Amino acid sequence: MAADATAKAPRDFTYITPRRRRVSEYEAVNLYGQPSIDGGWDIDPGMLRTPEGRPAWRVESTRLRHPDWFDFRDPSQLWQRTFTKLQAEQERSIERATEDAVAEGTFEDFDPVWLQEMARHYRVWSFVEWGLFRAVFSASRECLTDALSAAFTFEAFDRLRHAQDVVHYLLAIETAMPSFSDAGAKEVWLTDPVYQPLRELVERLMHVTDDWAEVAVVLNLVFDPIATETAVSRLIGRHAPLHGDGVTPAIVRTTERDRRRNRAWTEELVRMVTAAEVPSASANREIVSGWIESWTPAVVAATELLGAVHARFPQRSAEFSDLLKAVLSAQPDLHIDAEVGA
């Protein structure tokens, strides 16, 4: 949308209560595309019911309550064009790093054992991201405002991008080094005891957790800060340079940027539902804290098993127990964040 179009926004978008003085471009293009569950229909709501008679959106789709879900604003202020531009820039940086590595023969410098772990552990993480993509995508359908749906949808495509980047990167290595192969990684994901608790968590988020807000809180405030931070950022991103791999950290950093953005919008969601003026703030706070407290032990237990991956590295930046302790030391902050609106 051009800048002059937003300049007319106060007259054209009077149904939007802007967060600032004028309706932003983000608010103009994102808000009120999705009907409210409280009415305001121009057509018979029955037309939006499923064949079984279920309304298109249900207040019961989450245990959280808020008087107006359309109050939500994603701190990133992304909409389709800006999101696509952001991810195109990230993909171009990955493409350039990979092309340079192929041209310079950099993959030949990787430690052979490290290459095996790339084919095994890093490839396994593509299955994790794909499963989380499915969980987030389902949540995007059920949430109660279009601004939340946009945040969920962008996160779903983040996770699809992460999964595909792993596969595409390993294909580039395989092309440059025909002896390299990630065959068998899916079997590792399905049967290796190290990954089964993680797989159970991913499948719970995909198939069992039907509260869209719980998916966001668990994934962005518990799973990613503990499991993904350990498995990807600490094990892959930080250990890669010790094994002659200066390429993979560039890919990992793009996922870290996405995780920070997704954590920020989830924290904003928690802040909104626990704000002092919200009638259900106290109950909402208890629900969010309950989700964090009930999922954290299982996520920690699943992450502890990744010590077996760390033990296979020829070079280690720290003991795994110290590495995990550093990751978990951030956890008290999660509880503080959950009480932002207190």
mmCIF file of C-alpha atoms in Angstrom:
data_model
loop_
_atom_site.group_PDB
_atom_site.id
_atom_site.type_symbol
_atom_site.label_atom_id
_atom_site.label_comp_id
_atom_site.label_asym_id
_atom_site.label_seq_id
_atom_site.Cartn_x
_atom_site.Cartn_y
_atom_site.Cartn_z
ATOM 1 C CA MET A 1 0.000 0.000 0.000
ATOM 2 C CA ALA A 2 1.399 3.403 -0.924
ATOM 3 C CA ALA A 3 2.081 6.018 1.709
ATOM 4 C CA ASP A 4 -0.679 8.329 0.288
ATOM 5 C CA ALA A 5 -3.231 5.590 0.783
ATOM 6 C CA THR A 6 -2.537 5.457 4.511
ATOM 7 C CA ALA A 7 -2.715 9.242 4.678
ATOM 8 C CA LYS A 8 -6.463 8.916 3.969
ATOM 9 C CA ALA A 9 -6.875 6.182 6.581
ATOM 10 C CA PRO A 10 -8.685 8.189 9.334
ATOM 11 C CA ARG A 11 -11.680 8.738 7.023
ATOM 12 C CA ASP A 12 -11.572 5.364 5.255
ATOM 13 C CA PHE A 13 -10.998 3.099 8.266
ATOM 14 C CA THR A 14 -13.229 4.591 10.952
ATOM 15 C CA TYR A 15 -14.150 1.130 12.263
ATOM 16 C CA ILE A 16 -10.523 0.584 13.366
ATOM 17 C CA THR A 17 -9.339 1.957 16.697
ATOM 18 C CA PRO A 18 -5.708 2.777 15.914
ATOM 19 C CA ARG A 19 -2.972 2.032 18.422
ATOM 20 C CA ARG A 20 -1.416 5.402 17.594
ATOM 21 C CA ARG A 21 -2.870 8.676 16.264
ATOM 22 C CA ARG A 22 -3.503 7.351 12.762
ATOM 23 C CA VAL A 23 -4.418 3.923 11.465
ATOM 24 C CA SER A 24 -1.171 2.262 10.453
ATOM 25 C CA GLU A 25 -0.610 0.418 7.214
ATOM 26 C CA TYR A 26 -0.427 -2.791 9.259
ATOM 27 C CA GLU A 27 -3.809 -2.107 10.895
ATOM 28 C CA ALA A 28 -5.462 -1.070 7.631
ATOM 29 C CA VAL A 29 -4.557 -4.245 5.759
ATOM 30 C CA ASN A 30 -4.838 -6.766 8.615
ATOM 31 C CA LEU A 31 -7.852 -5.865 10.729
ATOM 32 C CA TYR A 32 -11.503 -6.851 10.335
ATOM 33 C CA GLY A 33 -11.052 -9.125 7.355
ATOM 34 C CA GLN A 34 -12.201 -11.882 9.722
ATOM 35 C CA PRO A 35 -15.728 -11.547 11.167
ATOM 36 C CA SER A 36 -16.067 -11.072 14.898
ATOM 37 C CA ILE A 37 -17.575 -13.913 16.927
ATOM 38 C CA ASP A 38 -19.726 -11.261 18.636
ATOM 39 C CA GLY A 39 -21.719 -10.390 15.529
ATOM 40 C CA GLY A 40 -21.626 -7.444 13.171
ATOM 41 C CA TRP A 41 -22.475 -9.688 10.257
ATOM 42 C CA ASP A 42 -23.622 -8.327 6.923
ATOM 43 C CA ILE A 43 -24.928 -11.792 6.037
ATOM 44 C CA ASP A 44 -26.642 -14.611 7.889
ATOM 45 C CA PRO A 45 -24.020 -16.149 10.202
ATOM 46 C CA GLY A 46 -25.443 -19.524 9.294
ATOM 47 C CA MET A 47 -23.721 -19.224 5.935
ATOM 48 C CA LEU A 48 -20.383 -19.459 7.720
ATOM 49 C CA ARG A 49 -21.163 -22.655 9.624
ATOM 50 C CA THR A 50 -19.573 -25.974 8.818
ATOM 51 C CA PRO A 51 -21.789 -28.721 7.359
ATOM 52 C CA GLU A 52 -22.049 -30.082 10.923
ATOM 53 C CA GLY A 53 -23.435 -26.749 12.135
ATOM 54 C CA ARG A 54 -20.320 -25.579 13.950
ATOM 55 C CA PRO A 55 -19.763 -21.796 13.692
ATOM 56 C CA ALA A 56 -16.722 -20.744 11.716
ATOM 57 C CA TRP A 57 -15.089 -19.380 14.869
ATOM 58 C CA ARG A 58 -15.831 -20.358 18.473
ATOM 59 C CA VAL A 59 -15.107 -18.511 21.705
ATOM 60 C CA GLU A 60 -14.408 -21.972 23.178
ATOM 61 C CA SER A 61 -11.439 -22.418 20.834
ATOM 62 C CA THR A 62 -9.298 -21.105 23.699
ATOM 63 C CA ARG A 63 -9.634 -21.102 27.490
ATOM 64 C CA LEU A 64 -8.461 -17.486 27.534
ATOM 65 C CA ARG A 65 -11.067 -14.732 27.508
ATOM 66 C CA HIS A 66 -10.855 -11.168 26.249
ATOM 67 C CA PRO A 67 -13.620 -8.626 25.587
ATOM 68 C CA ASP A 68 -12.240 -7.717 22.149
ATOM 69 C CA TRP A 69 -9.705 -9.956 20.426
ATOM 70 C CA PHE A 70 -9.340 -7.278 17.725
ATOM 71 C CA ASP A 71 -7.264 -5.285 20.231
ATOM 72 C CA PHE A 72 -4.306 -7.499 19.392
ATOM 73 C CA ARG A 73 -1.404 -5.935 17.499
ATOM 74 C CA ASP A 74 1.687 -7.854 16.400
ATOM 75 C CA PRO A 75 4.753 -5.858 17.562
ATOM 76 C CA SER A 76 6.481 -6.665 14.255
ATOM 77 C CA GLN A 77 3.641 -4.894 12.341
ATOM 78 C CA LEU A 78 4.145 -7.336 9.474
ATOM 79 C CA TRP A 79 1.661 -7.894 6.694
ATOM 80 C CA GLN A 80 1.988 -10.025 3.580
ATOM 81 C CA ARG A 81 4.281 -7.761 1.559
ATOM 82 C CA THR A 82 6.620 -6.845 4.404
ATOM 83 C CA PHE A 83 6.760 -10.458 5.613
ATOM 84 C CA THR A 84 7.599 -11.716 2.117
ATOM 85 C CA LYS A 85 10.280 -9.050 1.692
ATOM 86 C CA LEU A 86 11.814 -9.937 5.061
ATOM 87 C CA GLN A 87 11.989 -13.650 4.304
ATOM 88 C CA ALA A 88 13.219 -13.073 0.745
ATOM 89 C CA GLU A 89 16.169 -11.151 2.198
ATOM 90 C CA GLN A 90 16.904 -13.989 4.609
ATOM 91 C CA GLU A 91 16.716 -16.566 1.825
ATOM 92 C CA ARG A 92 19.031 -14.527 -0.396
ATOM 93 C CA SER A 93 21.615 -14.425 2.401
ATOM 94 C CA ILE A 94 21.419 -18.221 2.754
ATOM 95 C CA GLU A 95 21.638 -18.692 -1.000
ATOM 96 C CA ARG A 96 24.754 -16.514 -1.241
ATOM 97 C CA ALA A 97 26.458 -18.263 1.699
ATOM 98 C CA THR A 98 25.752 -21.686 0.203
ATOM 99 C CA GLU A 99 26.857 -20.686 -3.295
ATOM 100 C CA ASP A 100 30.117 -19.291 -1.913
ATOM 101 C CA ALA A 101 30.732 -22.477 0.086
ATOM 102 C CA VAL A 102 30.204 -24.648 -2.991
ATOM 103 C CA ALA A 103 32.444 -22.430 -5.146
ATOM 104 C CA GLU A 104 35.227 -22.345 -2.551
ATOM 105 C CA GLY A 105 35.019 -26.031 -1.663
ATOM 106 C CA THR A 106 34.346 -25.097 1.956
ATOM 107 C CA PHE A 107 32.415 -28.277 2.718
ATOM 108 C CA GLU A 108 35.637 -30.266 2.286
ATOM 109 C CA ASP A 109 36.978 -28.477 5.376
ATOM 110 C CA PHE A 110 34.149 -29.723 7.607
ATOM 111 C CA ASP A 111 35.138 -32.306 10.218
ATOM 112 C CA PRO A 112 33.927 -35.748 8.972
ATOM 113 C CA VAL A 113 32.154 -36.481 12.257
ATOM 114 C CA TRP A 114 30.470 -33.078 12.099
ATOM 115 C CA LEU A 115 29.206 -33.902 8.629
ATOM 116 C CA GLN A 116 27.667 -37.083 10.026
ATOM 117 C CA GLU A 117 25.860 -35.050 12.668
ATOM 118 C CA MET A 118 24.633 -32.632 10.046
ATOM 119 C CA ALA A 119 23.177 -35.583 8.138
ATOM 120 C CA ARG A 120 21.668 -36.975 11.316
ATOM 121 C CA HIS A 121 20.801 -34.401 13.996
ATOM 122 C CA TYR A 122 20.371 -31.325 11.781
ATOM 123 C CA ARG A 123 18.308 -33.298 9.251
ATOM 124 C CA VAL A 124 16.111 -34.616 12.074
ATOM 125 C CA TRP A 125 15.306 -31.026 13.038
ATOM 126 C CA SER A 126 13.642 -30.502 9.667
ATOM 127 C CA PHE A 127 11.007 -33.034 10.783
ATOM 128 C CA VAL A 128 10.555 -31.149 14.056
ATOM 129 C CA GLU A 129 9.978 -27.881 12.210
ATOM 130 C CA TRP A 130 7.561 -29.479 9.783
ATOM 131 C CA GLY A 131 5.485 -30.892 12.637
ATOM 132 C CA LEU A 132 5.433 -27.507 14.354
ATOM 133 C CA PHE A 133 4.387 -25.918 11.065
ATOM 134 C CA ARG A 134 1.301 -28.154 11.069
ATOM 135 C CA ALA A 135 0.472 -27.261 14.676
ATOM 136 C CA VAL A 136 0.760 -23.521 14.081
ATOM 137 C CA PHE A 137 -1.116 -23.654 10.794
ATOM 138 C CA SER A 138 -4.110 -25.317 12.477
ATOM 139 C CA ALA A 139 -4.019 -22.696 15.232
ATOM 140 C CA SER A 140 -4.105 -19.932 12.612
ATOM 141 C CA ARG A 141 -7.500 -21.218 11.458
ATOM 142 C CA GLU A 142 -9.103 -21.245 14.911
ATOM 143 C CA CYS A 143 -7.870 -18.003 16.493
ATOM 144 C CA LEU A 144 -10.371 -15.219 16.989
ATOM 145 C CA THR A 145 -9.003 -12.246 15.079
ATOM 146 C CA ASP A 146 -7.287 -11.693 11.776
ATOM 147 C CA ALA A 147 -4.261 -9.975 13.342
ATOM 148 C CA LEU A 148 -3.609 -13.125 15.388
ATOM 149 C CA SER A 149 -4.285 -15.285 12.363
ATOM 150 C CA ALA A 150 -1.654 -13.316 10.424
ATOM 151 C CA ALA A 151 0.913 -13.797 13.211
ATOM 152 C CA PHE A 152 0.192 -17.542 13.344
ATOM 153 C CA THR A 153 0.280 -17.831 9.542
ATOM 154 C CA PHE A 154 3.604 -16.034 9.264
ATOM 155 C CA GLU A 155 5.030 -18.281 11.988
ATOM 156 C CA ALA A 156 3.747 -21.354 10.126
ATOM 157 C CA PHE A 157 5.612 -20.240 7.011
ATOM 158 C CA ASP A 158 8.695 -19.463 9.116
ATOM 159 C CA ARG A 159 8.730 -23.067 10.257
ATOM 160 C CA LEU A 160 8.160 -24.420 6.772
ATOM 161 C CA ARG A 161 11.072 -22.263 5.609
ATOM 162 C CA HIS A 162 13.291 -23.592 8.406
ATOM 163 C CA ALA A 163 12.464 -27.198 7.510
ATOM 164 C CA GLN A 164 13.050 -26.664 3.803
ATOM 165 C CA ASP A 165 16.283 -24.725 4.340
ATOM 166 C CA VAL A 166 17.780 -27.677 6.226
ATOM 167 C CA VAL A 167 16.863 -30.071 3.419
ATOM 168 C CA HIS A 168 18.006 -27.717 0.667
ATOM 169 C CA TYR A 169 21.313 -26.995 2.426
ATOM 170 C CA LEU A 170 22.083 -30.691 2.901
ATOM 171 C CA LEU A 171 21.257 -31.274 -0.767
ATOM 172 C CA ALA A 172 23.852 -28.615 -1.649
ATOM 173 C CA ILE A 173 26.427 -30.452 0.478
ATOM 174 C CA GLU A 174 25.490 -33.737 -1.167
ATOM 175 C CA THR A 175 25.869 -32.190 -4.615
ATOM 176 C CA ALA A 176 29.306 -30.848 -3.721
ATOM 177 C CA MET A 177 30.342 -34.032 -1.889
ATOM 178 C CA PRO A 178 28.732 -37.119 -3.462
ATOM 179 C CA SER A 179 29.896 -39.252 -0.510
ATOM 180 C CA PHE A 180 27.653 -37.237 1.837
ATOM 181 C CA SER A 181 24.172 -38.606 2.494
ATOM 182 C CA ASP A 182 21.406 -37.911 4.983
ATOM 183 C CA ALA A 183 19.630 -41.172 4.193
ATOM 184 C CA GLY A 184 18.246 -42.747 7.335
ATOM 185 C CA ALA A 185 17.517 -39.479 9.143
ATOM 186 C CA LYS A 186 13.764 -40.080 9.062
ATOM 187 C CA GLU A 187 14.268 -43.483 10.675
ATOM 188 C CA VAL A 188 16.367 -41.790 13.360
ATOM 189 C CA TRP A 189 13.502 -39.338 13.990
ATOM 190 C CA LEU A 190 10.994 -42.170 14.225
ATOM 191 C CA THR A 191 12.949 -44.690 16.293
ATOM 192 C CA ASP A 192 16.068 -43.259 17.989
ATOM 193 C CA PRO A 193 15.324 -43.059 21.746
ATOM 194 C CA VAL A 194 17.077 -39.680 21.887
ATOM 195 C CA TYR A 195 14.332 -38.077 19.802
ATOM 196 C CA GLN A 196 11.186 -39.929 20.865
ATOM 197 C CA PRO A 197 10.211 -37.587 23.737
ATOM 198 C CA LEU A 198 10.671 -34.633 21.371
ATOM 199 C CA ARG A 199 8.557 -36.372 18.739
ATOM 200 C CA GLU A 200 5.841 -36.973 21.329
ATOM 201 C CA LEU A 201 5.836 -33.258 22.210
ATOM 202 C CA VAL A 202 5.578 -32.252 18.549
ATOM 203 C CA GLU A 203 2.743 -34.712 17.980
ATOM 204 C CA ARG A 204 0.899 -33.460 21.085
ATOM 205 C CA LEU A 205 1.063 -29.946 19.662
ATOM 206 C CA MET A 206 -0.059 -31.191 16.239
ATOM 207 C CA HIS A 207 -2.887 -33.547 17.193
ATOM 208 C CA VAL A 208 -3.878 -33.192 20.860
ATOM 209 C CA THR A 209 -3.630 -29.514 21.784
ATOM 210 C CA ASP A 210 -6.737 -27.880 20.347
ATOM 211 C CA ASP A 211 -6.418 -24.534 22.173
ATOM 212 C CA TRP A 212 -4.770 -22.140 19.731
ATOM 213 C CA ALA A 213 -3.463 -19.848 22.485
ATOM 214 C CA GLU A 214 -1.894 -22.808 24.286
ATOM 215 C CA VAL A 215 -0.073 -23.741 21.072
ATOM 216 C CA ALA A 216 1.427 -20.239 20.875
ATOM 217 C CA VAL A 217 2.407 -20.061 24.544
ATOM 218 C CA VAL A 218 3.918 -23.549 24.692
ATOM 219 C CA LEU A 219 5.728 -23.291 21.394
ATOM 220 C CA ASN A 220 7.105 -19.753 21.632
ATOM 221 C CA LEU A 221 7.597 -19.404 25.391
ATOM 222 C CA VAL A 222 8.624 -22.957 26.330
ATOM 223 C CA PHE A 223 9.543 -25.286 23.443
ATOM 224 C CA ASP A 224 11.628 -22.892 21.370
ATOM 225 C CA PRO A 225 13.441 -21.199 24.261
ATOM 226 C CA ILE A 226 14.500 -24.613 25.638
ATOM 227 C CA ALA A 227 14.444 -27.351 22.991
ATOM 228 C CA THR A 228 15.092 -25.381 19.794
ATOM 229 C CA GLU A 229 17.600 -23.101 21.490
ATOM 230 C CA THR A 230 19.554 -26.166 22.641
ATOM 231 C CA ALA A 231 19.176 -28.380 19.559
ATOM 232 C CA VAL A 232 19.753 -25.734 16.918
ATOM 233 C CA SER A 233 21.371 -22.591 18.322
ATOM 234 C CA ARG A 234 23.658 -24.181 20.923
ATOM 235 C CA LEU A 235 24.452 -27.573 19.356
ATOM 236 C CA ILE A 236 24.524 -26.591 15.675
ATOM 237 C CA GLY A 237 25.028 -22.831 15.519
ATOM 238 C CA ARG A 238 27.708 -22.528 18.184
ATOM 239 C CA HIS A 239 29.554 -25.809 17.540
ATOM 240 C CA ALA A 240 29.724 -25.496 13.759
ATOM 241 C CA PRO A 241 32.766 -23.147 13.678
ATOM 242 C CA LEU A 242 34.683 -25.551 15.960
ATOM 243 C CA HIS A 243 34.382 -28.159 13.207
ATOM 244 C CA GLY A 244 35.404 -25.998 10.249
ATOM 245 C CA ASP A 245 31.821 -25.055 9.403
ATOM 246 C CA GLY A 246 31.345 -21.337 8.993
ATOM 247 C CA VAL A 247 28.309 -21.680 6.749
ATOM 248 C CA THR A 248 25.615 -23.294 8.876
ATOM 249 C CA PRO A 249 25.564 -20.547 11.558
ATOM 250 C CA ALA A 250 24.349 -18.112 8.863
ATOM 251 C CA ILE A 251 21.292 -20.309 8.340
ATOM 252 C CA VAL A 252 20.737 -20.770 12.069
ATOM 253 C CA ARG A 253 20.814 -17.019 12.672
ATOM 254 C CA THR A 254 17.866 -16.496 10.313
ATOM 255 C CA THR A 255 15.799 -18.942 12.380
ATOM 256 C CA GLU A 256 16.818 -17.166 15.584
ATOM 257 C CA ARG A 257 15.501 -13.873 14.179
ATOM 258 C CA ASP A 258 12.171 -15.555 13.419
ATOM 259 C CA ARG A 259 12.014 -17.079 16.899
ATOM 260 C CA ARG A 260 12.596 -13.683 18.524
ATOM 261 C CA ARG A 261 9.763 -12.203 16.451
ATOM 262 C CA ASN A 262 7.390 -15.067 17.271
ATOM 263 C CA ARG A 263 8.226 -14.866 20.943
ATOM 264 C CA ALA A 264 7.494 -11.118 20.881
ATOM 265 C CA TRP A 265 3.990 -11.491 19.447
ATOM 266 C CA THR A 266 3.204 -14.284 21.919
ATOM 267 C CA GLU A 267 4.365 -12.122 24.817
ATOM 268 C CA GLU A 268 2.125 -9.348 23.468
ATOM 269 C CA LEU A 269 -0.798 -11.785 23.403
ATOM 270 C CA VAL A 270 -0.124 -12.712 27.038
ATOM 271 C CA ARG A 271 0.213 -9.042 27.982
ATOM 272 C CA MET A 272 -3.107 -8.255 26.309
ATOM 273 C CA VAL A 273 -5.122 -10.983 28.057
ATOM 274 C CA THR A 274 -3.568 -10.304 31.471
ATOM 275 C CA ALA A 275 -3.853 -6.503 31.361
ATOM 276 C CA ALA A 276 -5.403 -4.991 34.483
ATOM 277 C CA GLU A 277 -8.500 -3.709 32.643
ATOM 278 C CA VAL A 278 -9.380 -7.166 31.285
ATOM 279 C CA PRO A 279 -12.139 -8.764 33.424
ATOM 280 C CA SER A 280 -10.653 -12.269 33.075
ATOM 281 C CA ALA A 281 -7.054 -11.144 33.621
ATOM 282 C CA SER A 282 -6.553 -13.146 36.805
ATOM 283 C CA ALA A 283 -8.028 -16.330 35.336
ATOM 284 C CA ASN A 284 -6.064 -15.816 32.128
ATOM 285 C CA ARG A 285 -2.849 -15.421 34.094
ATOM 286 C CA GLU A 286 -3.476 -18.681 35.916
ATOM 287 C CA ILE A 287 -4.192 -20.486 32.642
ATOM 288 C CA VAL A 288 -1.026 -19.204 30.948
ATOM 289 C CA SER A 289 1.101 -20.022 33.996
ATOM 290 C CA GLY A 290 -0.507 -23.463 34.114
ATOM 291 C CA TRP A 291 0.402 -24.130 30.478
ATOM 292 C CA ILE A 292 4.013 -23.093 31.084
ATOM 293 C CA GLU A 293 4.313 -25.110 34.287
ATOM 294 C CA SER A 294 2.699 -28.244 32.860
ATOM 295 C CA TRP A 295 4.737 -28.340 29.609
ATOM 296 C CA THR A 296 8.156 -27.205 30.882
ATOM 297 C CA PRO A 297 9.203 -30.453 32.668
ATOM 298 C CA ALA A 298 8.493 -32.567 29.568
ATOM 299 C CA VAL A 299 10.343 -30.130 27.301
ATOM 300 C CA VAL A 300 13.331 -30.068 29.665
ATOM 301 C CA ALA A 301 13.372 -33.879 29.936
ATOM 302 C CA ALA A 302 13.272 -34.255 26.143
ATOM 303 C CA THR A 303 16.042 -31.681 25.732
ATOM 304 C CA GLU A 304 18.290 -33.382 28.289
ATOM 305 C CA LEU A 305 18.514 -36.416 25.986
ATOM 306 C CA LEU A 306 20.267 -34.248 23.373
ATOM 307 C CA GLY A 307 23.357 -34.625 25.530
ATOM 308 C CA ALA A 308 23.947 -37.809 23.504
ATOM 309 C CA VAL A 309 24.307 -35.686 20.358
ATOM 310 C CA HIS A 310 26.677 -33.307 22.103
ATOM 311 C CA ALA A 311 28.799 -36.239 23.329
ATOM 312 C CA ARG A 312 29.507 -37.301 19.740
ATOM 313 C CA PHE A 313 31.007 -33.921 18.782
ATOM 314 C CA PRO A 314 34.815 -34.079 18.451
ATOM 315 C CA GLN A 315 35.061 -30.485 19.731
ATOM 316 C CA ARG A 316 32.846 -29.007 22.443
ATOM 317 C CA SER A 317 32.539 -25.430 23.608
ATOM 318 C CA ALA A 318 31.247 -26.486 27.033
ATOM 319 C CA GLU A 319 29.930 -29.451 28.960
ATOM 320 C CA PHE A 320 26.355 -30.239 27.975
ATOM 321 C CA SER A 321 25.185 -29.791 31.556
ATOM 322 C CA ASP A 322 26.583 -26.243 31.557
ATOM 323 C CA LEU A 323 25.100 -25.578 28.131
ATOM 324 C CA LEU A 324 21.647 -26.684 29.247
ATOM 325 C CA LYS A 325 21.981 -24.796 32.522
ATOM 326 C CA ALA A 326 22.624 -21.604 30.561
ATOM 327 C CA VAL A 327 19.522 -22.228 28.452
ATOM 328 C CA LEU A 328 17.336 -22.954 31.462
ATOM 329 C CA SER A 329 18.611 -19.934 33.352
ATOM 330 C CA ALA A 330 16.357 -17.832 31.088
ATOM 331 C CA GLN A 331 13.260 -19.701 32.250
ATOM 332 C CA PRO A 332 12.348 -17.519 35.245
ATOM 333 C CA ASP A 333 12.023 -14.664 32.734
ATOM 334 C CA LEU A 334 9.267 -16.605 30.972
ATOM 335 C CA HIS A 335 7.167 -16.564 34.116
ATOM 336 C CA ILE A 336 7.790 -12.852 34.550
ATOM 337 C CA ASP A 337 6.749 -12.302 30.941
ATOM 338 C CA ALA A 338 3.572 -14.258 31.580
ATOM 339 C CA GLU A 339 2.712 -11.761 34.299
ATOM 340 C CA VAL A 340 3.303 -8.643 32.262
ATOM 341 C CA GLY A 341 -0.246 -7.556 32.762
ATOM 342 C CA ALA A 342 -0.239 -8.170 36.490
#
